[in-house]
């Protein structure tokens, strides 16, 4: 039986193999959390809280994975999120503007970054790392220029949207008094899941999606196949920028305030999630579902650390890093063994 | 015709990119406010004669970046990626150094000689460099991602070493490394940087390190076929970067006489990578030019100092830096350069030949 299973695993493509590892690890980890950490993790709401917290990160990581599949990288996603949050907060609070326009602002900012960075990377052939590094610097700097002090947004229409809860049927629990407490998710989670589904469909079933993989796998052969490599890269970056804008707004919906420190380090979390989700920086390998589980794994580990009482600030950083390290090494070992076998 | 050929050769030289950037910055400062170039002599609080002025600031504060740029250039050339954990590593090395000097209870006297503390920090920093190197070379993980691990954990580890306390060094002799040697008006970091440059130059001149690094970066497989060990060379470059990190940590902690784990050397990894890029080195590895990187580091420091002079708040600094960086990379990109030389009918023939 084991032989059959291992044969099956060997038969998987790179993308599916890494996806398989990610999903297995997530479930094993969550099971361990339930067994060792006790009750908190058995409640469905605990899982939904992870989703509520990380909806924005899921959207950012999806955009990043897309860019990484084409063999490029975007480290400006966290910076754009911060800028979007601050701009929308200032607009809603000081100008008393309406919510719809603030959404447009978010999308416009993301799209502007995506278009500009994409043009420089795809058509002027500049190193993506440098361009998006500058993009991150610019976004972070602009955030402080727009406004410096943290403040809460009290626009009534926005607060109503922020407080909106969507109950998940059949997942509620009974509290000590026997009252039914429904499980809920925020609007951001719906957006995130929609993004995951749409991107998954694009990557799986459209010409464009296959072009992304082809460009990332081998530029030269993609060119030979008649794919417009530059345009494909450009589109990937534009989508990533757009998703950063949307992710920024979802983040804003979750926190409901403007502050310079918002979403700091989000780019590193997004990169880590994509890697854990089985996307390879060399391009051509990756899966949106994997990225989704990557985010979940990352936040589950963070949750375990904080509920295990290791509340001294440094343990979160060290455990996340250790987990990233283990994942990278496992991936690398599995991939190299697979290569040897195929020889 | 010959003059034209020489001119286009100069234009194509790698060192031209940071040099032109430096000239533009200097020209800008000269036009807007010539006092940028003023250097004055004064006495510091200890009664030593010291030089002060914006140029001295650039020389002083740019040296850490220049030292880091040496290691970063080698890492970039050999592995085709960058180490983003240098800032966190500086925090670790500095934390180790202060832990050695002040001990657990924050002693007011130095517990061990500074030299010993430095050597211990050097070993620790090199060990972390080797850790990064092993991940990159043996496990074939992309450098940026491999170093992301230490980037995430580094500052936490640094805080953990000193149990999150901030030890303060009271002994004045420690201040020399980030300040002034009594009687010499030039800041010490500049001397330390020069010593590092000389060591690097000697190593590159008398060993084949440079050649090996380059060949590993250009084509790993053919380097292996030619009898090199690419893995060992990659790890070696990361260990060298670790040594540079320890020197930076010495300077940084000596400047403050204490350490702040979350702030020390913040964003220095970005500046170091920019220095390498500004030096015209391909960030995808291969050929490299350390002189250009060092010059690039000073250009970045000059830019920072210029912006500070115009009272740009330090948090907003990055936005302006980003604009300058984008302009630089756009104008040094092959496409734009080709377009310019085509439209100005200048060096166009040479371009065709190269292709």
XYZ file of C-alpha atoms in Angstrom:
698
model
C 0.000 0.000 0.000
C 2.827 2.344 0.884
C 4.482 1.512 -2.383
C 1.355 2.394 -4.277
C 1.113 5.691 -2.437
C 4.761 6.555 -2.973
C 4.430 5.694 -6.651
C 1.489 7.999 -6.865
C 3.418 10.773 -5.153
C 6.330 10.286 -7.508
C 3.949 10.599 -10.402
C 2.767 14.049 -9.340
C 3.995 17.110 -11.185
C 6.152 19.664 -9.354
C 3.206 21.921 -8.687
C 0.960 19.183 -7.377
C 3.689 17.607 -5.253
C 4.399 20.845 -3.411
C 0.679 21.510 -3.063
C 0.251 18.032 -1.587
C 2.996 18.643 0.999
C 1.508 21.993 1.999
C -2.010 20.698 2.518
C -0.822 17.651 4.470
C 1.363 19.803 6.692
C -1.477 22.222 7.375
C -3.846 19.468 8.457
C -1.202 17.730 10.565
C -0.387 21.016 12.246
C -4.000 21.857 12.959
C -4.567 18.356 14.335
C -1.517 18.715 16.579
C -2.863 22.058 17.760
C -6.222 20.455 18.598
C -4.573 17.552 20.421
C -1.975 19.487 22.399
C -3.495 22.926 22.792
C -6.921 21.727 23.778
C -10.274 23.305 23.360
C -9.616 26.620 21.673
C -8.700 25.039 18.376
C -11.708 22.710 18.207
C -14.085 25.639 17.919
C -14.813 26.496 14.291
C -14.744 30.159 15.221
C -11.026 29.879 15.954
C -10.497 28.842 12.358
C -12.742 31.616 11.088
C -10.840 34.125 13.191
C -7.670 33.115 11.400
C -9.499 33.791 8.136
C -10.786 37.156 9.381
C -7.311 38.198 10.457
C -5.556 37.009 7.351
C -8.059 37.799 4.578
C -5.887 40.669 3.353
C -2.765 38.526 3.532
C -4.481 35.839 1.446
C -5.244 38.382 -1.290
C -1.708 39.824 -1.215
C -0.134 36.363 -1.292
C -2.287 35.355 -4.260
C -1.062 38.337 -6.269
C 2.494 37.635 -5.220
C 2.219 33.956 -6.163
C 1.002 34.940 -9.601
C 4.035 37.170 -10.086
C 6.340 34.494 -8.693
C 4.905 31.911 -11.095
C 6.033 34.116 -13.976
C 9.505 34.137 -12.431
C 9.389 37.700 -11.151
C 8.877 39.102 -7.671
C 6.983 41.969 -6.078
C 8.020 43.094 -2.610
C 5.984 46.293 -2.706
C 2.691 44.614 -1.749
C 3.010 45.461 1.949
C 3.936 49.066 1.199
C 0.968 49.482 -1.147
C -1.334 48.025 1.508
C -0.085 50.565 4.020
C -0.491 53.437 1.555
C -4.004 52.365 0.544
C -5.037 52.076 4.184
C -3.716 55.516 5.018
C -5.168 57.250 1.929
C -8.625 55.720 2.402
C -8.584 56.526 6.110
C -7.670 60.161 5.496
C -10.253 60.486 2.716
C -13.079 58.968 4.780
C -12.263 60.790 7.967
C -11.296 64.299 6.951
C -13.201 64.746 3.747
C -16.264 62.854 4.929
C -16.294 61.045 1.620
C -18.396 58.064 0.716
C -17.333 54.459 0.943
C -17.723 53.698 -2.731
C -15.239 56.376 -3.764
C -12.760 55.133 -1.177
C -12.891 51.708 -2.801
C -12.148 53.319 -6.144
C -9.203 55.141 -4.558
C -7.829 51.845 -3.253
C -8.131 50.145 -6.620
C -6.662 53.157 -8.425
C -3.595 53.242 -6.179
C -2.985 49.525 -6.597
C -3.511 49.675 -10.336
C -1.169 52.671 -10.690
C 1.618 50.830 -8.895
C 0.973 47.688 -10.919
C 1.009 49.494 -14.260
C 4.156 51.493 -13.515
C 6.156 48.647 -11.996
C 4.941 46.222 -14.619
C 6.000 48.543 -17.426
C 9.491 49.027 -15.967
C 9.970 45.301 -15.332
C 8.457 43.870 -18.481
C 9.255 46.412 -21.164
C 12.397 48.132 -19.865
C 13.778 44.842 -18.543
C 14.842 46.193 -15.155
C 15.404 43.798 -12.256
C 12.005 43.241 -10.599
C 13.583 43.156 -7.173
C 15.009 46.665 -7.542
C 11.876 48.172 -9.080
C 9.544 46.808 -6.423
C 12.026 47.608 -3.669
C 11.849 51.213 -4.824
C 8.070 50.839 -5.015
C 8.005 49.684 -1.413
C 10.245 52.541 -0.290
C 8.080 55.012 -2.175
C 4.825 53.668 -0.759
C 6.137 53.654 2.806
C 7.524 57.162 2.446
C 4.329 58.472 0.883
C 2.330 56.973 3.746
C 4.150 59.164 6.253
C 3.856 62.169 3.974
C 0.071 61.717 3.712
C -0.393 61.528 7.457
C 1.750 60.655 10.460
C -0.372 60.107 13.557
C -2.567 57.039 13.969
C -6.321 57.667 14.116
C -9.625 55.764 13.961
C -12.086 56.213 11.130
C -15.561 57.133 12.340
C -17.406 57.477 9.069
C -20.811 55.824 9.821
C -21.245 54.099 6.455
C -17.748 52.674 6.693
C -18.190 51.501 10.274
C -21.388 49.722 9.245
C -19.498 47.939 6.492
C -16.649 47.097 8.848
C -19.005 45.668 11.452
C -20.912 43.593 8.927
C -20.771 39.923 9.845
C -21.782 37.009 7.703
C -22.930 34.023 9.729
C -21.743 30.619 8.655
C -24.552 28.068 8.977
C -24.084 24.912 11.056
C -20.761 26.046 12.475
C -21.950 27.862 15.578
C -21.280 26.673 19.109
C -23.160 26.814 22.389
C -21.602 28.893 25.130
C -21.670 28.098 28.843
C -25.214 29.356 29.267
C -26.383 27.212 26.422
C -26.978 30.127 24.080
C -26.255 29.588 20.431
C -23.296 31.684 19.230
C -23.169 31.727 15.458
C -19.831 31.508 13.715
C -19.132 34.476 11.494
C -16.749 35.775 8.879
C -16.120 39.335 7.781
C -16.750 40.698 4.300
C -13.035 40.575 3.586
C -13.039 36.789 3.787
C -15.677 36.583 1.060
C -13.574 38.860 -1.121
C -10.483 36.774 -0.427
C -12.218 33.517 -1.291
C -13.598 35.055 -4.490
C -10.091 36.183 -5.424
C -8.722 32.694 -4.780
C -11.430 31.081 -6.916
C -11.091 33.543 -9.801
C -7.306 33.291 -9.872
C -7.443 29.515 -9.616
C -9.788 29.423 -12.595
C -7.606 31.797 -14.597
C -4.465 29.783 -13.929
C -6.086 26.458 -14.598
C -8.373 26.972 -17.528
C -7.375 29.998 -19.541
C -4.777 30.637 -22.171
C -3.383 33.496 -20.085
C -2.971 31.226 -17.061
C -0.975 28.699 -19.017
C 1.090 31.526 -20.465
C 2.055 32.554 -16.901
C 3.436 29.077 -16.205
C 5.157 28.912 -19.584
C 6.911 32.251 -19.138
C 8.042 31.322 -15.646
C 9.184 27.850 -16.626
C 11.277 28.837 -19.587
C 11.224 32.250 -21.210
C 12.905 31.106 -24.387
C 10.557 28.254 -25.119
C 7.584 30.428 -24.215
C 8.765 32.877 -26.845
C 9.145 30.038 -29.341
C 5.587 28.963 -28.628
C 4.417 32.384 -29.706
C 3.600 33.732 -26.283
C 4.085 37.439 -25.844
C 6.490 37.158 -22.898
C 6.681 40.868 -22.145
C 2.933 41.348 -22.190
C 2.389 38.287 -19.997
C 4.817 39.590 -17.380
C 3.213 43.013 -17.582
C -0.247 41.568 -17.010
C 0.993 39.533 -14.023
C 2.359 42.668 -12.391
C -0.773 44.666 -13.121
C -2.929 41.953 -11.541
C -0.599 41.846 -8.554
C -0.845 45.621 -8.144
C -4.622 45.494 -8.450
C -4.797 42.746 -5.837
C -2.539 44.777 -3.539
C -5.064 47.600 -3.812
C -7.980 45.271 -3.050
C -5.981 43.579 -0.280
C -5.183 46.992 1.122
C -8.868 47.862 1.281
C -9.709 44.542 2.935
C -6.968 45.194 5.467
C -8.437 48.657 6.022
C -11.879 47.105 6.548
C -10.385 44.815 9.173
C -8.424 47.404 11.170
C -10.614 50.454 10.531
C -7.884 52.967 11.246
C -4.977 54.721 9.611
C -1.459 54.354 10.968
C 2.038 54.432 9.527
C 2.917 51.072 11.057
C -0.003 49.250 9.412
C 0.927 46.222 7.329
C 4.613 46.573 8.144
C 6.361 43.365 7.226
C 3.339 42.206 5.228
C 5.519 41.639 2.166
C 7.699 39.212 4.067
C 4.648 37.371 5.416
C 3.229 37.214 1.905
C 6.481 35.860 0.473
C 6.730 33.325 3.293
C 3.127 32.203 2.701
C 3.706 31.774 -1.006
C 6.858 29.739 -0.384
C 5.158 27.556 2.210
C 2.334 27.175 -0.286
C 4.709 25.623 -2.759
C 5.419 28.484 -5.153
C 9.008 28.512 -6.318
C 10.859 31.772 -6.798
C 12.516 30.408 -9.917
C 9.129 30.510 -11.593
C 6.880 28.057 -13.369
C 5.814 26.202 -10.234
C 3.008 27.243 -7.931
C -0.637 26.977 -7.119
C -3.157 29.438 -5.724
C -4.807 26.820 -3.500
C -1.359 26.089 -2.092
C -0.865 29.765 -1.334
C -4.203 29.800 0.485
C -3.055 26.918 2.662
C 0.344 28.585 3.057
C -1.296 31.592 4.698
C -3.355 29.300 6.923
C -0.284 27.302 7.980
C 1.659 30.450 8.790
C -1.114 31.911 10.914
C -1.833 28.593 12.634
C 1.789 28.446 13.759
C 1.560 32.024 15.010
C -1.646 31.130 16.827
C -0.080 28.066 18.434
C 2.906 30.073 19.600
C 0.817 32.772 21.184
C -1.592 30.354 22.853
C 1.238 28.134 24.112
C 2.173 30.935 26.481
C 5.470 31.676 24.794
C 4.369 35.268 24.855
C 7.837 36.764 25.059
C 7.953 38.832 21.914
C 10.863 37.065 20.290
C 9.354 33.589 20.132
C 6.928 34.445 17.325
C 9.739 35.639 15.096
C 11.949 32.679 15.874
C 9.257 30.022 15.380
C 7.998 31.498 12.123
C 11.563 31.597 10.856
C 12.215 28.037 12.010
C 9.082 26.871 10.232
C 10.050 28.676 7.051
C 13.479 27.065 7.312
C 12.069 23.554 7.737
C 9.669 24.053 4.839
C 12.339 25.317 2.506
C 14.694 22.465 3.358
C 11.950 19.834 2.986
C 10.916 21.283 -0.376
C 14.462 21.417 -1.587
C 15.199 17.838 -0.485
C 11.994 16.500 -2.035
C 12.601 18.277 -5.315
C 16.193 17.114 -5.627
C 15.256 13.526 -4.787
C 12.507 13.645 -7.398
C 14.971 14.883 -9.973
C 17.328 12.012 -9.161
C 14.504 9.509 -9.465
C 13.410 10.808 -12.813
C 16.951 10.381 -14.076
C 37.015 58.667 -34.684
C 39.508 57.368 -32.168
C 38.495 59.949 -29.613
C 34.921 58.883 -30.110
C 35.843 55.237 -29.491
C 37.644 56.110 -26.277
C 34.712 58.222 -25.206
C 32.207 55.460 -25.792
C 34.503 53.039 -23.954
C 34.508 55.344 -20.956
C 30.745 55.664 -21.185
C 30.383 51.888 -21.140
C 32.681 51.454 -18.131
C 30.850 50.102 -15.134
C 32.254 52.634 -12.707
C 30.661 55.441 -14.728
C 27.188 54.798 -13.315
C 27.938 55.638 -9.661
C 30.399 58.322 -10.736
C 27.825 60.126 -12.866
C 25.280 59.803 -10.065
C 27.779 61.284 -7.630
C 28.540 64.149 -10.033
C 24.853 64.918 -10.506
C 24.356 64.981 -6.736
C 27.392 67.206 -6.245
C 26.263 69.557 -9.008
C 22.783 69.752 -7.543
C 24.184 70.652 -4.142
C 26.589 73.176 -5.641
C 23.759 74.991 -7.388
C 21.247 74.891 -4.561
C 23.519 75.499 -1.610
C 27.331 75.514 -1.845
C 27.667 75.319 1.941
C 27.263 71.567 1.457
C 30.961 71.427 0.648
C 32.136 73.439 3.634
C 34.380 71.576 6.069
C 35.146 73.199 9.375
C 37.485 72.303 12.184
C 36.186 72.270 15.731
C 36.621 70.692 19.142
C 34.364 67.897 20.270
C 33.142 67.348 23.824
C 36.358 65.556 24.765
C 38.470 68.444 23.531
C 39.792 66.639 20.467
C 40.117 68.533 17.223
C 37.566 67.107 14.785
C 36.465 67.928 11.283
C 32.816 68.513 10.668
C 30.652 69.212 7.646
C 28.381 67.333 5.295
C 31.228 65.741 3.362
C 32.701 64.376 6.594
C 29.270 63.005 7.527
C 29.116 61.160 4.236
C 32.604 59.755 4.789
C 31.714 58.796 8.349
C 28.251 57.281 7.961
C 28.862 55.832 4.516
C 31.634 53.567 5.736
C 29.403 50.886 7.269
C 27.458 50.735 4.057
C 30.647 50.558 2.002
C 31.990 47.695 4.147
C 28.720 45.825 3.735
C 28.762 46.515 0.004
C 32.024 44.543 -0.297
C 30.475 41.376 1.112
C 27.167 41.947 -0.638
C 28.873 42.291 -4.017
C 30.657 38.962 -3.562
C 27.458 37.220 -2.444
C 25.529 38.725 -5.354
C 28.196 37.732 -7.850
C 28.522 34.143 -6.661
C 24.931 33.206 -5.945
C 22.955 35.596 -8.119
C 20.883 36.738 -5.167
C 21.099 39.081 -2.233
C 21.365 38.594 1.490
C 18.472 40.485 3.092
C 19.423 39.457 6.621
C 22.409 41.781 7.074
C 20.515 44.262 9.235
C 19.270 41.488 11.511
C 22.751 39.941 11.585
C 24.222 43.282 12.657
C 21.739 43.276 15.547
C 22.871 39.771 16.532
C 26.593 40.548 16.284
C 26.169 43.810 18.200
C 24.120 42.060 20.855
C 26.798 39.369 21.273
C 29.484 42.022 21.541
C 27.667 43.971 24.247
C 26.803 40.755 26.085
C 30.534 39.951 26.194
C 31.522 43.462 27.250
C 28.851 44.143 29.864
C 27.902 40.682 31.004
C 24.537 39.693 32.382
C 24.227 42.339 35.050
C 25.263 45.392 33.060
C 28.700 45.875 34.580
C 30.147 49.390 34.302
C 33.597 48.078 33.515
C 34.549 46.062 30.501
C 34.521 42.389 31.413
C 36.685 41.277 28.515
C 39.009 43.241 26.234
C 37.218 44.797 23.257
C 39.348 42.713 20.924
C 38.096 39.446 22.443
C 34.473 40.594 22.282
C 34.944 41.536 18.652
C 36.465 38.156 17.801
C 33.534 36.343 19.439
C 31.037 38.509 17.544
C 33.023 37.888 14.365
C 32.785 34.129 14.852
C 29.058 34.312 15.591
C 28.374 36.517 12.559
C 30.440 34.231 10.327
C 28.561 31.207 11.680
C 25.241 32.833 10.773
C 26.710 33.689 7.381
C 27.680 30.051 6.958
C 24.132 29.025 7.916
C 22.780 31.228 5.117
C 25.457 29.930 2.792
C 24.638 26.277 3.478
C 20.945 26.923 2.814
C 21.781 28.628 -0.460
C 24.572 26.371 -1.680
C 23.709 22.914 -0.382
C 19.940 23.079 -0.287
C 19.674 25.212 -3.451
C 17.246 27.692 -1.929
C 17.048 31.091 -3.590
C 19.290 33.455 -1.552
C 16.612 36.061 -0.885
C 14.302 33.420 0.531
C 16.992 31.577 2.463
C 18.043 34.797 4.163
C 14.412 35.684 4.791
C 14.640 33.133 7.622
C 17.337 35.076 9.458
C 15.648 38.357 8.485
C 12.520 37.210 10.340
C 14.315 35.713 13.330
C 17.459 37.849 13.626
C 16.207 40.743 15.726
C 14.317 38.340 17.980
C 17.499 36.309 18.492
C 19.417 39.515 19.230
C 16.875 40.485 21.904
C 16.971 36.959 23.297
C 20.783 36.998 23.702
C 20.600 39.950 26.071
C 17.268 38.939 27.598
C 15.744 42.033 25.969
C 17.818 44.381 28.125
C 19.755 47.247 26.627
C 23.296 47.111 28.028
C 25.205 50.411 28.042
C 28.976 50.589 27.656
C 30.503 53.229 29.931
C 34.135 52.741 28.979
C 35.246 55.639 26.742
C 37.774 53.523 24.853
C 34.884 51.710 23.127
C 33.665 54.973 21.601
C 36.787 55.238 19.478
C 35.513 52.875 16.778
C 32.465 54.927 15.924
C 33.932 58.311 16.875
C 37.398 59.781 16.700
C 40.857 58.593 17.699
C 42.200 61.285 20.069
C 44.327 63.712 18.097
C 43.164 62.639 14.659
C 40.417 64.814 13.189
C 39.109 62.251 10.701
C 36.357 59.878 11.940
C 37.561 56.361 12.722
C 34.923 54.490 10.641
C 36.569 55.956 7.546
C 39.872 54.347 8.566
C 38.198 51.025 9.320
C 36.557 51.138 5.909
C 39.878 51.889 4.219
C 41.504 48.948 6.039
C 38.695 46.704 4.793
C 39.133 47.982 1.223
C 42.887 47.310 1.363
C 42.398 43.788 2.697
C 39.815 43.086 -0.013
C 42.045 44.519 -2.717
C 44.992 42.403 -1.550
C 42.884 39.250 -1.370
C 41.509 39.828 -4.857
C 44.952 40.642 -6.202
C 46.889 37.724 -4.736
C 44.283 34.976 -4.721
C 41.937 33.689 -7.385
C 38.887 34.367 -5.246
C 37.547 36.995 -7.636
C 37.892 34.724 -10.644
C 36.333 31.769 -8.842
C 33.402 33.822 -7.600
C 32.810 35.199 -11.064
C 32.929 31.833 -12.789
C 30.542 30.286 -10.256
C 28.173 33.203 -10.783
C 28.296 33.057 -14.564
C 27.847 29.317 -14.947
C 27.819 26.992 -12.001
C 27.889 23.824 -14.045
C 30.910 24.731 -16.100
C 32.662 25.954 -12.957
C 32.138 22.497 -11.498
C 33.355 20.830 -14.668
C 36.474 22.973 -14.439
C 37.280 21.595 -11.015
C 35.861 24.319 -8.772
C 33.600 23.563 -5.870
C 30.713 26.023 -6.341
C 29.110 25.149 -3.027
C 32.255 25.907 -1.017
C 32.749 29.186 -2.867
C 29.168 30.286 -2.280
C 29.432 29.484 1.415
C 32.747 31.345 1.536
C 31.152 34.510 0.123
C 28.429 34.362 2.766
C 31.076 33.892 5.484
C 32.947 36.939 4.160
C 29.707 38.917 4.316
C 29.379 37.694 7.917
C 32.791 39.183 8.697
C 31.719 42.505 7.133
C 28.579 42.382 9.263
C 30.635 41.986 12.447
C 32.753 45.031 11.563
C 29.586 47.067 10.929
C 28.165 45.912 14.257
C 31.324 47.141 16.001
C 30.977 50.577 14.413
C 27.220 50.818 14.950
C 27.276 49.837 18.632
C 30.289 52.038 19.255
C 28.446 55.052 17.840
C 25.575 54.619 20.295
C 27.502 52.876 23.117
C 24.359 50.740 23.405
C 22.014 48.819 21.150
C 18.370 48.992 20.154
C 17.369 45.675 18.648
C 14.502 46.825 16.509
C 16.132 49.995 15.194
C 19.845 49.239 14.782
C 20.867 49.043 11.123
C 17.222 49.217 10.043
C 16.750 49.031 6.271
C 20.512 48.757 5.796
C 19.999 45.633 3.704
C 18.037 47.682 1.194
C 20.766 50.322 1.057
C 23.465 47.685 0.648
C 21.608 46.033 -2.220
C 21.060 49.437 -3.831
C 24.779 50.125 -3.500
C 25.535 46.931 -5.412
C 22.935 47.778 -8.056
C 24.132 51.355 -8.358
C 27.642 50.037 -8.895
C 26.320 48.574 -12.117
C 26.717 44.965 -10.947
C 24.218 42.530 -12.387
C 21.966 41.459 -9.541
C 21.633 38.093 -11.246
C 25.271 37.284 -10.584
C 28.414 36.920 -12.620
C 30.835 39.750 -13.270
C 31.354 42.197 -10.484
C 33.274 45.325 -9.644
C 33.811 45.994 -5.960
C 35.174 49.517 -6.468
C 31.953 50.499 -8.203
C 29.892 49.030 -5.349
C 31.877 50.949 -2.735
C 31.399 54.123 -4.723
C 27.712 53.255 -4.977
C 27.524 53.004 -1.190
C 28.953 56.495 -0.797
C 26.543 57.823 -3.435
C 23.624 56.465 -1.416
C 24.987 58.030 1.742
C 25.481 61.314 -0.122
C 21.858 61.153 -1.223
C 20.703 60.469 2.330
C 22.772 63.332 3.706
C 21.520 65.702 1.005
C 17.930 64.836 1.829
C 18.529 65.303 5.554
C 20.049 68.678 4.797
C 16.811 69.746 3.155
C 14.998 68.777 6.337
C 13.224 65.773 4.907
C 11.867 63.787 7.869
C 13.618 60.457 8.188
C 10.436 58.448 7.669
C 9.659 60.217 4.393
C 13.258 59.823 3.219
C 12.481 56.530 1.549
C 9.974 58.081 -0.884
C 12.573 60.466 -2.288
C 15.217 57.749 -2.346
C 12.851 55.558 -4.311
C 12.309 58.251 -6.958
C 16.064 58.700 -7.375
C 16.631 54.955 -7.569
C 13.919 54.532 -10.204
C 15.392 57.356 -12.290
C 18.844 55.777 -12.016
C 17.784 52.289 -13.007
C 15.615 53.567 -15.828
C 18.473 55.572 -17.309
C 21.002 52.788 -16.851
C 18.740 50.107 -18.339
C 19.866 48.674 -21.647
C 16.642 49.556 -23.432
C 16.746 53.238 -22.540
C 20.481 53.487 -23.156
C 20.060 51.867 -26.539
C 17.239 54.232 -27.378
C 19.302 57.256 -26.340
C 22.397 56.253 -28.273
C 20.277 55.430 -31.308
C 18.485 58.747 -31.287
C 21.609 60.775 -30.611
C 23.553 58.882 -33.304
C 26.261 58.178 -30.854
C 28.121 54.935 -30.357
C 25.443 53.216 -32.388
C 27.894 51.216 -34.505
C 29.593 49.801 -31.436
C 26.238 48.687 -30.119
C 25.597 46.623 -33.228
C 29.022 45.007 -33.063
C 28.506 43.941 -29.487
C 25.297 42.207 -30.354
